[in-house]
């Protein structure tokens, strides 16, 4: 009996391996899985997708009376949505359109973005759309994922709030993942982003969306309440619903002052209505201004803290003042894992010991329950009220009198600096700067009294907060340039997808500031040039064009030829980004011409810039289709850099590596792949020399280069040659892991997995086992520290380890890692079928084969049957998956025959597999004839096992005709 086996491959000869490279998208990418798998390892962006509830979350009346501000939270939907009919119609039209699947809805906080999106989602849900909600930055320790079923009607609306606070790379990864899902499922997908502003971040994101994914996006500002809308009616409607929720009668005072600019936001009107109802219920004066409205609600929170501390039964041990300060800290920094919360409370002086901090945490959680069970110190919501809590608690604002009495606390002036401490940047640094930056947009005293001193003293906090917050910091009206200047040196000198946007925003503000203070045309030209480069680096070539032109014109007028040559080259790059390829080529040629003349008189000074210009010229020539001509400047650039590197290795060897990389691309473009490998090899040699001189600086780059070189060789089929650089890279990463396992262990684990696969492919199965086992151990260690990131990779290397053990006839031992991989992948596939269903199907198939070889009939049949079911599900959504289904059908038939079970099902399964392979073998005989023959052989084995020898003989004749047919081994004519 020939038992069908899929542990180490199928009819395809394309085995698969792990390569360590950053991929914006899936947590784990697995394609064409059969035995070993392709895994592109990365640190995935932290986001969570879950079903958006269109039903209101009821709020008990006693809780609403104790903390009225909770009635403002959108999830309770206390006030029915009203107005905005034009915007809802526009959104409905956008959802029906196929041209622009991504839209940004932006407006200042409190304008009603979330409520409008919620109403639109509710209406979409009523029209058979599934609605998903995405949240960013799951706190440390969160490892669970939400299950999001694919919609039966194939239509999905995705809501993403606070999009301007996401690092752009994370947002792009999310959007890329959603695009992939939409293609694979397939789905009609609409993504609605919500943000307070567009600023610099949005053009950069749209540029990448269009360039990387071919997806267009638009943005729509949400205007303030229209003048035609009766704000008094909006107030009255809201007040009636708040009164009902609070159990209060009618009779609240008529609203006054709603025509003021402060009430152009829906939230501001709702807050005024809520306070009017609550003041009437308590027989208190009704506040007349927005800041007094916030102060009223904050005092109600304070009274709640007092009641909780003073109640007779089970009183909180923390005082109201302590809870006030704790809530301020929570709004600044939370939510946090408990250890971080303990630390911030002790640093702030609110707690003297860890048990004291725990008491504050527990008492605060009673008053402000955490949205996530693994975090504490939940912020006060809605955001606007939380920001007002910070602002009104901090002395220095312009409001005085009874309206705000009792809220100010001078502790707030020093608290942010007090929690800074010494040493590493704390876990709450990013959140603190982000919240203070948003608060500062409405409360100037927070900017000048708290935010600016904090950022000036700890600019690394602002950088840790990320590009979105830095951009908002630069957009604060009248921002202190000295604060931005403190941050500027910490921005990376090289490209950074998250911080490039912030660098452009900061440079833009500083450039304007510095241009106003200089009359030196050379300095003006330098400022324009730097600003143009920053803008271009974030995809804003259109905006970069004018300053680049100004820089070029100034340098041309000043006859500063070296600077002019560089400026001309930079302008050419911007022109190329705008699609003006012929103009870009002319500028690149001018730049090379200028620099060639300069290098002729002062080669030591100008040859480095000439080499860069020649590299750029090669790119421009290739872009205009002149690929053969592009080779010469690329080779000249390498020659110059090589000559420069001989004289000054420290400065020029890294640049030589860059030009070699470009030369490899040019060689590949003109059909010389064997020659394209050589620059990669030379780049590795360069990095080897650099690492010998400065190992702390270049050893990681050398290790990565060696692993990449191994991958390149393996891709060319030179797996034996790929082994030495891979082994050397592994040895270097072992040293690096000793110094910094957090950074380097993932690369080591991936390299070990690669090595195991390649050794197996070379038939060195015994040698393949140790690195495969070590890869499992490394990923197990990583998964313990960060399961959300590394458990998928652990499952993959466990599956590969099972295959390696089976290859050396250690079937009993292969069972445990295979079963563990199945268990992990089952959970992942339940949570995210689009990413993990395929590897789960493979793991189940491997499990079935192992069980069959061990004689476990019931388990083998069950696993084989499940593998067919899962592969059939995959094939329904993707015809390419029919090959996997064919293999699973063969396996099921073989397992049935092995144990004499389900004769009819076995025969039907093998027949279905043959029907899948037959047209493929006819169309592409070189690729699929062998697979068809394998299915025929499985069929004969099954027939003979069930005693149907005559039919088996007929099938063997078919195999003979297939083997000896006129087209055997030939392509289609």
mmCIF file of C-alpha atoms in Angstrom, residues 618-849:
data_model
loop_
_atom_site.group_PDB
_atom_site.id
_atom_site.type_symbol
_atom_site.label_atom_id
_atom_site.label_comp_id
_atom_site.label_asym_id
_atom_site.label_seq_id
_atom_site.Cartn_x
_atom_site.Cartn_y
_atom_site.Cartn_z
ATOM 1 C CA UNK A 618 21.428 55.507 -13.743
ATOM 2 C CA UNK A 619 18.060 55.410 -12.010
ATOM 3 C CA UNK A 620 16.696 58.238 -14.178
ATOM 4 C CA UNK A 621 17.890 56.559 -17.368
ATOM 5 C CA UNK A 622 16.280 53.292 -16.330
ATOM 6 C CA UNK A 623 13.048 55.101 -15.517
ATOM 7 C CA UNK A 624 12.904 56.486 -19.050
ATOM 8 C CA UNK A 625 13.454 53.035 -20.562
ATOM 9 C CA UNK A 626 17.131 53.520 -21.369
ATOM 10 C CA UNK A 627 18.252 50.559 -19.271
ATOM 11 C CA UNK A 628 21.307 49.653 -21.303
ATOM 12 C CA UNK A 629 22.558 53.243 -21.020
ATOM 13 C CA UNK A 630 21.866 53.183 -17.269
ATOM 14 C CA UNK A 631 24.566 50.594 -16.709
ATOM 15 C CA UNK A 632 27.522 52.857 -17.535
ATOM 16 C CA UNK A 633 26.865 55.588 -14.915
ATOM 17 C CA UNK A 634 26.038 52.904 -12.352
ATOM 18 C CA UNK A 635 29.341 51.161 -13.018
ATOM 19 C CA UNK A 636 31.192 54.484 -12.924
ATOM 20 C CA UNK A 637 29.583 55.289 -9.581
ATOM 21 C CA UNK A 638 30.811 51.976 -8.183
ATOM 22 C CA UNK A 639 34.277 52.645 -9.572
ATOM 23 C CA UNK A 640 34.420 56.087 -7.948
ATOM 24 C CA UNK A 641 33.128 54.823 -4.623
ATOM 25 C CA UNK A 642 35.610 51.985 -4.722
ATOM 26 C CA UNK A 643 38.444 54.429 -5.351
ATOM 27 C CA UNK A 644 37.218 56.729 -2.596
ATOM 28 C CA UNK A 645 36.843 53.824 -0.225
ATOM 29 C CA UNK A 646 40.478 52.879 -0.731
ATOM 30 C CA UNK A 647 41.479 56.333 0.475
ATOM 31 C CA UNK A 648 38.871 56.759 3.224
ATOM 32 C CA UNK A 649 37.238 53.533 4.239
ATOM 33 C CA UNK A 650 35.372 55.003 7.198
ATOM 34 C CA UNK A 651 33.365 57.450 5.135
ATOM 35 C CA UNK A 652 32.987 55.779 1.768
ATOM 36 C CA UNK A 653 32.643 52.039 2.192
ATOM 37 C CA UNK A 654 28.994 52.354 3.303
ATOM 38 C CA UNK A 655 28.292 54.421 0.179
ATOM 39 C CA UNK A 656 30.021 51.820 -1.933
ATOM 40 C CA UNK A 657 27.596 49.239 -0.584
ATOM 41 C CA UNK A 658 24.704 51.453 -1.726
ATOM 42 C CA UNK A 659 26.062 51.893 -5.229
ATOM 43 C CA UNK A 660 26.739 48.170 -5.479
ATOM 44 C CA UNK A 661 23.140 47.492 -4.576
ATOM 45 C CA UNK A 662 21.954 49.815 -7.335
ATOM 46 C CA UNK A 663 24.345 48.224 -9.789
ATOM 47 C CA UNK A 664 22.831 44.845 -8.990
ATOM 48 C CA UNK A 665 19.395 46.195 -9.843
ATOM 49 C CA UNK A 666 20.645 47.605 -13.141
ATOM 50 C CA UNK A 667 22.262 44.286 -14.063
ATOM 51 C CA UNK A 668 19.102 42.423 -13.211
ATOM 52 C CA UNK A 669 17.049 44.794 -15.353
ATOM 53 C CA UNK A 670 19.067 43.965 -18.453
ATOM 54 C CA UNK A 671 18.799 40.215 -17.965
ATOM 55 C CA UNK A 672 22.109 39.449 -16.258
ATOM 56 C CA UNK A 673 20.990 37.775 -13.015
ATOM 57 C CA UNK A 674 24.231 35.882 -12.545
ATOM 58 C CA UNK A 675 26.121 39.161 -12.659
ATOM 59 C CA UNK A 676 23.545 40.773 -10.359
ATOM 60 C CA UNK A 677 24.596 38.416 -7.589
ATOM 61 C CA UNK A 678 28.148 39.724 -7.604
ATOM 62 C CA UNK A 679 27.387 43.192 -6.213
ATOM 63 C CA UNK A 680 25.559 41.561 -3.324
ATOM 64 C CA UNK A 681 28.613 39.445 -2.644
ATOM 65 C CA UNK A 682 30.881 42.481 -2.761
ATOM 66 C CA UNK A 683 28.581 44.416 -0.472
ATOM 67 C CA UNK A 684 28.939 41.564 2.010
ATOM 68 C CA UNK A 685 32.706 41.735 1.723
ATOM 69 C CA UNK A 686 32.601 45.485 2.372
ATOM 70 C CA UNK A 687 30.473 45.059 5.446
ATOM 71 C CA UNK A 688 32.803 42.342 6.649
ATOM 72 C CA UNK A 689 35.720 44.795 6.588
ATOM 73 C CA UNK A 690 33.656 47.515 8.201
ATOM 74 C CA UNK A 691 32.518 45.166 10.932
ATOM 75 C CA UNK A 692 36.095 44.132 11.626
ATOM 76 C CA UNK A 693 37.043 47.777 12.226
ATOM 77 C CA UNK A 694 33.852 48.817 14.019
ATOM 78 C CA UNK A 695 31.967 45.717 15.112
ATOM 79 C CA UNK A 696 29.582 47.627 17.365
ATOM 80 C CA UNK A 697 28.432 49.684 14.402
ATOM 81 C CA UNK A 698 28.503 47.209 11.519
ATOM 82 C CA UNK A 699 28.230 43.691 12.926
ATOM 83 C CA UNK A 700 24.408 43.594 12.738
ATOM 84 C CA UNK A 701 24.519 44.825 9.139
ATOM 85 C CA UNK A 702 27.120 42.214 8.237
ATOM 86 C CA UNK A 703 25.065 39.441 9.823
ATOM 87 C CA UNK A 704 21.943 40.539 7.954
ATOM 88 C CA UNK A 705 23.909 40.862 4.711
ATOM 89 C CA UNK A 706 25.212 37.318 5.062
ATOM 90 C CA UNK A 707 21.723 35.951 5.606
ATOM 91 C CA UNK A 708 20.399 37.937 2.642
ATOM 92 C CA UNK A 709 23.206 36.628 0.489
ATOM 93 C CA UNK A 710 22.251 33.107 1.482
ATOM 94 C CA UNK A 711 18.658 33.741 0.520
ATOM 95 C CA UNK A 712 19.711 35.180 -2.853
ATOM 96 C CA UNK A 713 21.787 32.110 -3.603
ATOM 97 C CA UNK A 714 18.999 29.786 -2.550
ATOM 98 C CA UNK A 715 16.601 31.641 -4.824
ATOM 99 C CA UNK A 716 18.963 30.910 -7.717
ATOM 100 C CA UNK A 717 18.900 27.228 -6.806
ATOM 101 C CA UNK A 718 22.370 27.352 -5.234
ATOM 102 C CA UNK A 719 21.314 25.984 -1.884
ATOM 103 C CA UNK A 720 24.650 24.318 -1.220
ATOM 104 C CA UNK A 721 26.417 27.652 -1.744
ATOM 105 C CA UNK A 722 23.815 29.360 0.439
ATOM 106 C CA UNK A 723 24.858 27.320 3.472
ATOM 107 C CA UNK A 724 28.236 28.957 4.340
ATOM 108 C CA UNK A 725 27.015 32.594 4.469
ATOM 109 C CA UNK A 726 23.910 31.459 6.314
ATOM 110 C CA UNK A 727 25.966 29.554 8.872
ATOM 111 C CA UNK A 728 28.276 32.536 9.342
ATOM 112 C CA UNK A 729 25.346 34.894 9.733
ATOM 113 C CA UNK A 730 23.904 32.561 12.349
ATOM 114 C CA UNK A 731 27.211 32.567 14.240
ATOM 115 C CA UNK A 732 27.286 36.366 14.264
ATOM 116 C CA UNK A 733 23.698 36.595 15.389
ATOM 117 C CA UNK A 734 24.505 34.237 18.261
ATOM 118 C CA UNK A 735 27.003 36.820 19.505
ATOM 119 C CA UNK A 736 24.543 39.626 18.980
ATOM 120 C CA UNK A 737 21.819 37.732 20.833
ATOM 121 C CA UNK A 738 24.084 37.485 23.869
ATOM 122 C CA UNK A 739 24.276 41.278 23.959
ATOM 123 C CA UNK A 740 20.681 42.058 23.010
ATOM 124 C CA UNK A 741 18.348 39.087 22.646
ATOM 125 C CA UNK A 742 15.262 41.246 22.314
ATOM 126 C CA UNK A 743 16.537 42.802 19.111
ATOM 127 C CA UNK A 744 18.443 39.936 17.505
ATOM 128 C CA UNK A 745 16.814 36.674 18.594
ATOM 129 C CA UNK A 746 14.053 36.836 15.932
ATOM 130 C CA UNK A 747 16.666 37.084 13.163
ATOM 131 C CA UNK A 748 18.599 34.162 14.617
ATOM 132 C CA UNK A 749 15.458 32.043 14.896
ATOM 133 C CA UNK A 750 14.491 32.751 11.294
ATOM 134 C CA UNK A 751 17.997 31.955 10.037
ATOM 135 C CA UNK A 752 18.007 28.640 11.886
ATOM 136 C CA UNK A 753 14.674 27.755 10.319
ATOM 137 C CA UNK A 754 16.063 28.613 6.867
ATOM 138 C CA UNK A 755 19.091 26.453 7.468
ATOM 139 C CA UNK A 756 16.963 23.470 8.453
ATOM 140 C CA UNK A 757 14.854 23.746 5.320
ATOM 141 C CA UNK A 758 17.817 24.117 2.959
ATOM 142 C CA UNK A 759 19.678 21.177 4.508
ATOM 143 C CA UNK A 760 16.554 19.072 4.089
ATOM 144 C CA UNK A 761 16.246 20.097 0.462
ATOM 145 C CA UNK A 762 19.854 18.989 -0.056
ATOM 146 C CA UNK A 763 18.996 15.563 1.371
ATOM 147 C CA UNK A 764 20.995 16.166 4.559
ATOM 148 C CA UNK A 765 18.066 15.265 6.738
ATOM 149 C CA UNK A 766 20.006 14.326 9.869
ATOM 150 C CA UNK A 767 21.886 17.637 9.779
ATOM 151 C CA UNK A 768 18.621 19.523 9.195
ATOM 152 C CA UNK A 769 17.224 18.402 12.531
ATOM 153 C CA UNK A 770 19.386 20.352 15.076
ATOM 154 C CA UNK A 771 18.815 23.835 13.594
ATOM 155 C CA UNK A 772 15.121 23.051 13.270
ATOM 156 C CA UNK A 773 14.969 22.082 16.934
ATOM 157 C CA UNK A 774 16.885 25.194 17.934
ATOM 158 C CA UNK A 775 14.557 27.370 15.879
ATOM 159 C CA UNK A 776 11.623 25.931 17.813
ATOM 160 C CA UNK A 777 13.371 26.623 21.132
ATOM 161 C CA UNK A 778 14.140 30.206 20.091
ATOM 162 C CA UNK A 779 10.612 30.922 18.911
ATOM 163 C CA UNK A 780 9.209 29.321 22.056
ATOM 164 C CA UNK A 781 11.267 31.764 24.108
ATOM 165 C CA UNK A 782 10.119 34.655 21.946
ATOM 166 C CA UNK A 783 6.493 33.564 22.137
ATOM 167 C CA UNK A 784 6.633 33.471 25.930
ATOM 168 C CA UNK A 785 7.711 37.120 25.951
ATOM 169 C CA UNK A 786 5.405 38.291 23.157
ATOM 170 C CA UNK A 787 2.875 35.652 22.110
ATOM 171 C CA UNK A 788 0.893 38.008 19.893
ATOM 172 C CA UNK A 789 3.891 38.437 17.615
ATOM 173 C CA UNK A 790 5.704 35.119 17.806
ATOM 174 C CA UNK A 791 3.172 32.322 18.342
ATOM 175 C CA UNK A 792 2.400 32.177 14.594
ATOM 176 C CA UNK A 793 6.100 31.699 13.846
ATOM 177 C CA UNK A 794 6.326 29.098 16.593
ATOM 178 C CA UNK A 795 3.554 27.128 14.909
ATOM 179 C CA UNK A 796 5.378 27.224 11.592
ATOM 180 C CA UNK A 797 8.720 26.028 12.935
ATOM 181 C CA UNK A 798 6.930 23.327 14.942
ATOM 182 C CA UNK A 799 5.326 22.116 11.717
ATOM 183 C CA UNK A 800 8.722 22.123 10.002
ATOM 184 C CA UNK A 801 10.253 20.257 12.939
ATOM 185 C CA UNK A 802 7.587 17.577 12.597
ATOM 186 C CA UNK A 803 8.524 17.207 8.929
ATOM 187 C CA UNK A 804 12.238 16.987 9.779
ATOM 188 C CA UNK A 805 11.622 14.288 12.402
ATOM 189 C CA UNK A 806 9.456 12.299 9.993
ATOM 190 C CA UNK A 807 12.201 12.504 7.356
ATOM 191 C CA UNK A 808 14.546 10.629 9.699
ATOM 192 C CA UNK A 809 11.853 8.045 10.574
ATOM 193 C CA UNK A 810 11.200 9.427 14.049
ATOM 194 C CA UNK A 811 7.466 9.412 13.486
ATOM 195 C CA UNK A 812 6.491 9.000 17.130
ATOM 196 C CA UNK A 813 8.512 12.102 18.061
ATOM 197 C CA UNK A 814 7.155 14.035 15.059
ATOM 198 C CA UNK A 815 3.645 13.735 16.439
ATOM 199 C CA UNK A 816 4.051 16.116 19.409
ATOM 200 C CA UNK A 817 5.321 19.206 17.511
ATOM 201 C CA UNK A 818 2.813 18.575 14.734
ATOM 202 C CA UNK A 819 -0.081 18.404 17.193
ATOM 203 C CA UNK A 820 1.148 21.564 18.938
ATOM 204 C CA UNK A 821 1.318 23.360 15.594
ATOM 205 C CA UNK A 822 -2.235 22.203 14.828
ATOM 206 C CA UNK A 823 -3.482 23.518 18.175
ATOM 207 C CA UNK A 824 -1.829 26.916 17.745
ATOM 208 C CA UNK A 825 -2.930 27.317 14.157
ATOM 209 C CA UNK A 826 -6.483 26.230 14.974
ATOM 210 C CA UNK A 827 -6.809 29.125 17.404
ATOM 211 C CA UNK A 828 -5.204 31.545 14.970
ATOM 212 C CA UNK A 829 -7.418 30.359 12.109
ATOM 213 C CA UNK A 830 -10.527 30.804 14.241
ATOM 214 C CA UNK A 831 -9.513 34.373 14.991
ATOM 215 C CA UNK A 832 -8.163 35.273 11.553
ATOM 216 C CA UNK A 833 -9.069 32.714 8.868
ATOM 217 C CA UNK A 834 -7.820 34.874 6.036
ATOM 218 C CA UNK A 835 -4.282 34.717 7.425
ATOM 219 C CA UNK A 836 -4.067 31.287 9.021
ATOM 220 C CA UNK A 837 -6.593 28.893 7.483
ATOM 221 C CA UNK A 838 -4.181 27.674 4.816
ATOM 222 C CA UNK A 839 -1.306 26.747 7.163
ATOM 223 C CA UNK A 840 -3.852 25.215 9.518
ATOM 224 C CA UNK A 841 -5.073 22.963 6.705
ATOM 225 C CA UNK A 842 -1.496 21.900 5.982
ATOM 226 C CA UNK A 843 -0.812 21.162 9.631
ATOM 227 C CA UNK A 844 -3.962 19.051 9.899
ATOM 228 C CA UNK A 845 -2.958 17.115 6.769
ATOM 229 C CA UNK A 846 0.504 16.423 8.191
ATOM 230 C CA UNK A 847 -1.139 15.280 11.400
ATOM 231 C CA UNK A 848 -3.340 12.844 9.480
ATOM 232 C CA UNK A 849 -0.335 11.288 7.722
#
